[in-house]
Every structure is written in structure tokens, then in C-alpha cells.
mmCIF file of C-alpha atoms in Angstrom:
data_model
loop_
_atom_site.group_PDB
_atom_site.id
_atom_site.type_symbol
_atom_site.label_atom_id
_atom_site.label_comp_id
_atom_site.label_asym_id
_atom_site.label_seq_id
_atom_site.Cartn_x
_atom_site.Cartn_y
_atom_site.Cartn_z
ATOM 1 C CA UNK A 1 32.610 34.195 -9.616
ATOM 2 C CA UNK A 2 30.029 32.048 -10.210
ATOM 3 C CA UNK A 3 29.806 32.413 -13.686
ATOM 4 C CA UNK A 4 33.490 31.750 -14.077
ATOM 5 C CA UNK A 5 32.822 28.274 -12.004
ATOM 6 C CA UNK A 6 30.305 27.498 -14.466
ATOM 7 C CA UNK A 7 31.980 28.076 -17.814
ATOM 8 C CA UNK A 8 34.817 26.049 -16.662
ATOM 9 C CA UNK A 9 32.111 22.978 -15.170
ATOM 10 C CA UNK A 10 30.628 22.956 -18.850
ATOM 11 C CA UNK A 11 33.879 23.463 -20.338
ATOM 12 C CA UNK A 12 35.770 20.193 -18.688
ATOM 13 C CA UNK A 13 32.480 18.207 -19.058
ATOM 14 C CA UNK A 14 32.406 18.807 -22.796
ATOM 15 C CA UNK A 15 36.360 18.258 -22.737
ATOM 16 C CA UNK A 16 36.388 15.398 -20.877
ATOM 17 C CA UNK A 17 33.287 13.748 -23.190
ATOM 18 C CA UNK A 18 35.176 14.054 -26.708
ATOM 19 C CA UNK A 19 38.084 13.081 -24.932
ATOM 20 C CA UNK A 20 35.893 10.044 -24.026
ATOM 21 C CA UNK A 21 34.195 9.955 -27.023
ATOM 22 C CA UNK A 22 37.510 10.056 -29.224
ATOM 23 C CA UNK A 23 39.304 6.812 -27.034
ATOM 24 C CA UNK A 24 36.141 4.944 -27.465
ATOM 25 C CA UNK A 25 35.251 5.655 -31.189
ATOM 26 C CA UNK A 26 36.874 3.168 -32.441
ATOM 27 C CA UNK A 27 35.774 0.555 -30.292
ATOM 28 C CA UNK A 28 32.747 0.790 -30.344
ATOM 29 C CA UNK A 29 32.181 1.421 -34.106
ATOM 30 C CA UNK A 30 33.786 -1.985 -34.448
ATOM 31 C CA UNK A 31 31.440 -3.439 -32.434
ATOM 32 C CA UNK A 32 33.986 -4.666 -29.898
ATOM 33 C CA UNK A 33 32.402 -2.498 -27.248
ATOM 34 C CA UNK A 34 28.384 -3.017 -27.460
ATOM 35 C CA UNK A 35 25.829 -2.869 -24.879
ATOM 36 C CA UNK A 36 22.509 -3.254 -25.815
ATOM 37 C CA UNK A 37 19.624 -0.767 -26.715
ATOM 38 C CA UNK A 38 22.433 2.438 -27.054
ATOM 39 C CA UNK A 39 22.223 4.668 -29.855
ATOM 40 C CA UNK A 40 24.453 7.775 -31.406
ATOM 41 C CA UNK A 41 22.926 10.605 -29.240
ATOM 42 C CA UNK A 42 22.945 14.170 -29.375
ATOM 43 C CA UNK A 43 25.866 15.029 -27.816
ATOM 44 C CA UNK A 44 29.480 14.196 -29.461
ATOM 45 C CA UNK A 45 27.204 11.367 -30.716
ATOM 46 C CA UNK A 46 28.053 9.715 -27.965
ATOM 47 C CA UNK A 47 26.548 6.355 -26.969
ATOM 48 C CA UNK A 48 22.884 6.941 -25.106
ATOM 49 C CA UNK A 49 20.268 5.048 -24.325
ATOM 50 C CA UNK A 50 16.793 5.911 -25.262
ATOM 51 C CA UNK A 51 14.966 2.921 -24.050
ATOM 52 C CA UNK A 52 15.579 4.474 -20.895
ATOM 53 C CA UNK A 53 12.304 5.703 -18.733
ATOM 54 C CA UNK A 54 13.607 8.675 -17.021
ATOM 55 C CA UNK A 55 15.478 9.810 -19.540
ATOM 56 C CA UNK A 56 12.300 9.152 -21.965
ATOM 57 C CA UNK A 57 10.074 11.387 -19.993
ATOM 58 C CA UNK A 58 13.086 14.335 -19.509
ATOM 59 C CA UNK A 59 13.157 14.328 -23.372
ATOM 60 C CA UNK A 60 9.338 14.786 -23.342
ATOM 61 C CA UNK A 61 8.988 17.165 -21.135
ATOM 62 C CA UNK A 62 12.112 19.540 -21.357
ATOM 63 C CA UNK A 63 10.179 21.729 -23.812
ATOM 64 C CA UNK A 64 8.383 22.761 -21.083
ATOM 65 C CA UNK A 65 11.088 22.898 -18.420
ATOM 66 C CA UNK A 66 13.550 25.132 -20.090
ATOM 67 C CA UNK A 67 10.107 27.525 -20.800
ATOM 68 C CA UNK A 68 9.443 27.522 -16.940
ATOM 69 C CA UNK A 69 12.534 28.001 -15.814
ATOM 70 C CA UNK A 70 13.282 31.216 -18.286
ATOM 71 C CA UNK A 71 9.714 32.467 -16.899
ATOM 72 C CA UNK A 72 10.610 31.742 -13.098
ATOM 73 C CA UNK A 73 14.138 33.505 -13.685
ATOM 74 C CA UNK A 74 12.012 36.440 -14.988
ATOM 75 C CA UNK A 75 9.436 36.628 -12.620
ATOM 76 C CA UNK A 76 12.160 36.221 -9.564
ATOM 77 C CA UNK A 77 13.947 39.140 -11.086
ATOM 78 C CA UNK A 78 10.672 41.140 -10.908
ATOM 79 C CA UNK A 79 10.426 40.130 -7.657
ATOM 80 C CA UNK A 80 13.867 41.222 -6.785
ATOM 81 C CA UNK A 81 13.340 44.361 -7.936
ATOM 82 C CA UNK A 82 10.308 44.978 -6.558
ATOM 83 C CA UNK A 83 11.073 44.256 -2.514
ATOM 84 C CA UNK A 84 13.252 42.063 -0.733
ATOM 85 C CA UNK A 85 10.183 40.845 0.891
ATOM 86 C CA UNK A 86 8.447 39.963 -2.458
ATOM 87 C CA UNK A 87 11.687 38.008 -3.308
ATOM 88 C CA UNK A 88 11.203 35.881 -0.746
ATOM 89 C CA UNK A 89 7.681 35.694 -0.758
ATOM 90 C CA UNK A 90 7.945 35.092 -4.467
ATOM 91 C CA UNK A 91 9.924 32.225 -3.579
ATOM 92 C CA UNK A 92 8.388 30.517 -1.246
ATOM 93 C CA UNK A 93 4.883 30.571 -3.498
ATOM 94 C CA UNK A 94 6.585 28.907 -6.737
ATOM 95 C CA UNK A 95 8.357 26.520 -4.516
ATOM 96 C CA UNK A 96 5.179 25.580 -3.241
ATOM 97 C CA UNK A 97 3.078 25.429 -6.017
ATOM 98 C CA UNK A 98 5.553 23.066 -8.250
ATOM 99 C CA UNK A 99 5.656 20.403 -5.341
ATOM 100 C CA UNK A 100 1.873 20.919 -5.551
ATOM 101 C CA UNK A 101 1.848 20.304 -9.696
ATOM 102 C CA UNK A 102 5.064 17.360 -9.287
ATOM 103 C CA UNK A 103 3.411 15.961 -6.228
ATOM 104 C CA UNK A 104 -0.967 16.768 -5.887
ATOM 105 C CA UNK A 105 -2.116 15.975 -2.405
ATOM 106 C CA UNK A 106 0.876 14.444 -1.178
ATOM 107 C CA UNK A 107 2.554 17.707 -0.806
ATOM 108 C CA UNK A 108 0.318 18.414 2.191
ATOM 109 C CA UNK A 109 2.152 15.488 3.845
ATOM 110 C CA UNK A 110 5.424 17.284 3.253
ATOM 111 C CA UNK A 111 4.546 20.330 4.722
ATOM 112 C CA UNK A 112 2.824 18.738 7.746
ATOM 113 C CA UNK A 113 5.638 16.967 8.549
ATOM 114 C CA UNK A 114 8.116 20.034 7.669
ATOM 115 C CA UNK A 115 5.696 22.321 9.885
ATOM 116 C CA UNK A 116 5.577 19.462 12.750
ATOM 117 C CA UNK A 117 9.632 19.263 12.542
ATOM 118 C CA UNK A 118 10.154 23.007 12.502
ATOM 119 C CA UNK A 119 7.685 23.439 15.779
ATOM 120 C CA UNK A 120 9.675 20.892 17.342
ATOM 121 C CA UNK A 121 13.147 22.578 16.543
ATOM 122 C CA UNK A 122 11.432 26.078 17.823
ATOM 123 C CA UNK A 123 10.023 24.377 20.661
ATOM 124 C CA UNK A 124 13.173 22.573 21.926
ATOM 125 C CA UNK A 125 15.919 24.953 20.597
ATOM 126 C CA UNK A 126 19.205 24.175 22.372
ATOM 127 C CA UNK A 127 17.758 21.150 24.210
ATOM 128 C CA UNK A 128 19.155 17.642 24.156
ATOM 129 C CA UNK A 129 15.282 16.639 23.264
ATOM 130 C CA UNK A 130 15.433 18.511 19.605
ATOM 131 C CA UNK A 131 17.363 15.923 17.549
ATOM 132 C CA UNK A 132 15.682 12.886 20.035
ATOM 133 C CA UNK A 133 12.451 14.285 19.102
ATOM 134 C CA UNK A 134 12.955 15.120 15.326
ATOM 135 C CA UNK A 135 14.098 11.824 15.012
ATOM 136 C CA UNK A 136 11.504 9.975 16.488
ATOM 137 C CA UNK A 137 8.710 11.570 14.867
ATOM 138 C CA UNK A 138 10.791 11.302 11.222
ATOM 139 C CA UNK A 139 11.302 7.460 12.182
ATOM 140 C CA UNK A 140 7.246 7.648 13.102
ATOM 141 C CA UNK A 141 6.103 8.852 10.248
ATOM 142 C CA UNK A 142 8.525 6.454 7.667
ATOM 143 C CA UNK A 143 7.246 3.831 9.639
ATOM 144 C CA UNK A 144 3.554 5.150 9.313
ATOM 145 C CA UNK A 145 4.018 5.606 6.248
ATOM 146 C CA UNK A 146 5.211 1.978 5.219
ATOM 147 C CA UNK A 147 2.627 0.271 7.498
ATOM 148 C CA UNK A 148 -0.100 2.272 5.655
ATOM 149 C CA UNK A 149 1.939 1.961 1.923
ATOM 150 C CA UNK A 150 1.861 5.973 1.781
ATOM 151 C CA UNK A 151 -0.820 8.252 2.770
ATOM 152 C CA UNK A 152 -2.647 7.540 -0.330
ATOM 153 C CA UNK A 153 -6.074 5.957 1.364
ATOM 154 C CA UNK A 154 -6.717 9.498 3.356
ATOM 155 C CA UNK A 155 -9.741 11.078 2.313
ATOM 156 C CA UNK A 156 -9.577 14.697 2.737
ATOM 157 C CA UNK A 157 -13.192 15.547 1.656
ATOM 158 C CA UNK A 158 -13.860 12.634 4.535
ATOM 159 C CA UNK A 159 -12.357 14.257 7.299
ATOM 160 C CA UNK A 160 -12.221 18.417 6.421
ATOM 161 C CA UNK A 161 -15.631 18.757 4.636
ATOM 162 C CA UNK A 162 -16.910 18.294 1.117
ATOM 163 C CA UNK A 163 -15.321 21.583 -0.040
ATOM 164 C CA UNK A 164 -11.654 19.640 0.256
ATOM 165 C CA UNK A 165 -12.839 16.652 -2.018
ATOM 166 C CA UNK A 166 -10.773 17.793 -5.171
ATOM 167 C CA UNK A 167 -7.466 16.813 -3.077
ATOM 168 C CA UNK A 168 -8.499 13.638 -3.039
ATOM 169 C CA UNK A 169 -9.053 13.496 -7.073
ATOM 170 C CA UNK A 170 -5.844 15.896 -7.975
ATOM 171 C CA UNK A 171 -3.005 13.286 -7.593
ATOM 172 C CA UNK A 172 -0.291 15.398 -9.231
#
């Protein structure tokens, strides 16, 4: 089912670009439709533009995107054959350790806060106090957060022991 979804997503997206591509031609090879810094891209050779940041670092980096997602589909389909359990488990490990090579030390923010939010929804299940309380301590930690410009200044080595003093140096 899923697969049929897909083929028809790419399908009108490709349909609907030369159909894009084919009332615009003409236009914009006669330079009555210009915007600065676009180029012929790669695709229909439609109109793109590379100055772009984002887009600039996607470019550089998809080499190595498309390689770890074709290992990750691999390795979750050993894990799926393996257990249930080491599907999951599986799972929750690469999860965690890309937000830990996107994001360093800040990642241990995330999960303290996504810990601190889950206690309070087990805590307060069914209770007019679990959305009160999630709020407040989401609203909390923004506002922490903005008053302190990010969590950038704590020193883990400082406050768990010299052991934890590559956090501080691995920023992601």
C-alpha cells in the first residue's frame, strides 16, 4: 500500500515539475522571468538556487546520507529479524546516537527534558495537573533557556566530575 502511495507521490511531483518547467521555459529563457543567483539545476533543469546555505550543505553532505540511510535500513532489517525486542532496541540506540552526532552535548538537554515530561505524564496520568504541569515546565525551560541564551555555558566536567569533561568539548 505504501509503496503504491509512494510511486504515485514521486510520480505527480515529477509530473507536476515538467508541467511547471514546460509553462515557464519560455519565460524565463527570455529573461522575462529572472530572479537573481538561480541556475539550470539537476532536475528538469529547472531553476535552483545554489547560493543557498541549506541547500549548499545538503549537496555536501548527501554522499554520506544516502550511505547511512542504506546501512540503517540494513542493520534495522537485521534487527527485525533477529527479535522484536532488538528492533526496538535497535531503534531507540541509532535514534539516539544521531541526535548525539547532529546535536553533541545538547542532546542531554533533550532527553532531560523528554525524561522530566514523560515522569510527569506517568506521574499525573488522567489528572487535570498533566497538561498544567507539562506546560509549565516546557514554558520553564524555553524561558530558561532564553534568559541563559541556551544551555551552552554548563560545564559538565564542573558539576559531574572530570571524567564528563569531553561533553563539554564535543559540540556536535
Amino acid at each position: 500500500m505504501w509503496t503504491i502511495a509512494s510511486i504515485c507521490l514521486w510520480g505527480w511531483l515529477l509530473w507536476t515539475s515538467a508541467v511547471m518547467h514546460s509553462e515557464y521555459r519560455g519565460d524565463i529563457k527570455s529573461g522575462l522571468m529572472s530572479v537573481a543567483g538561480l541556475r539550470n539545476g539537476w532536475l528538469l533543469n529547472l531553476p535552483i538556487d545554489l547560493s543557498d546555505h541549506q541547500w549548499r550543505v545538503l549537496r555536501g553532505f548527501s554522499g554520506a546520507l544516502i550511505v547511512g540511510m542504506v546501512v540503517h535500513v540494513w542493520l534495522s532489517s537485521i534487527a527485525r529479524k533477529l527479535h522484536p525486542t532488538a528492533h526496538s532496541l535497535f531503534y531507540a540506540v541509532s535514534n539516539i546516537g544521531f541526535i548525539t552526532f547532529l546535536h553533541g552535548k545538547g542532546t542531554i538537554w533533550v532527553l532531560l527534558v523528554g525524561a522530566a515530561v514523560f515522569s510527569i505524564g506517568q506521574v499525573f496520568k488522567g489528572s487535570r495537573l498533566n497538561p498544567a504541569l507539562t506546560w509549565a515546565l516546557c514554558i520553564a525551560v524555553n524561558c530558561a533557556s532564553d534568559y541563559y541564551h541556551g544551555f551552552e555555558g554548563v560545564r559538565f566536567g564542573r558539576y559531574l566530575g572530570s571524567g564528563f569533561s569531553w561533553l563539554d568539548r564535543y559540540g556536535g
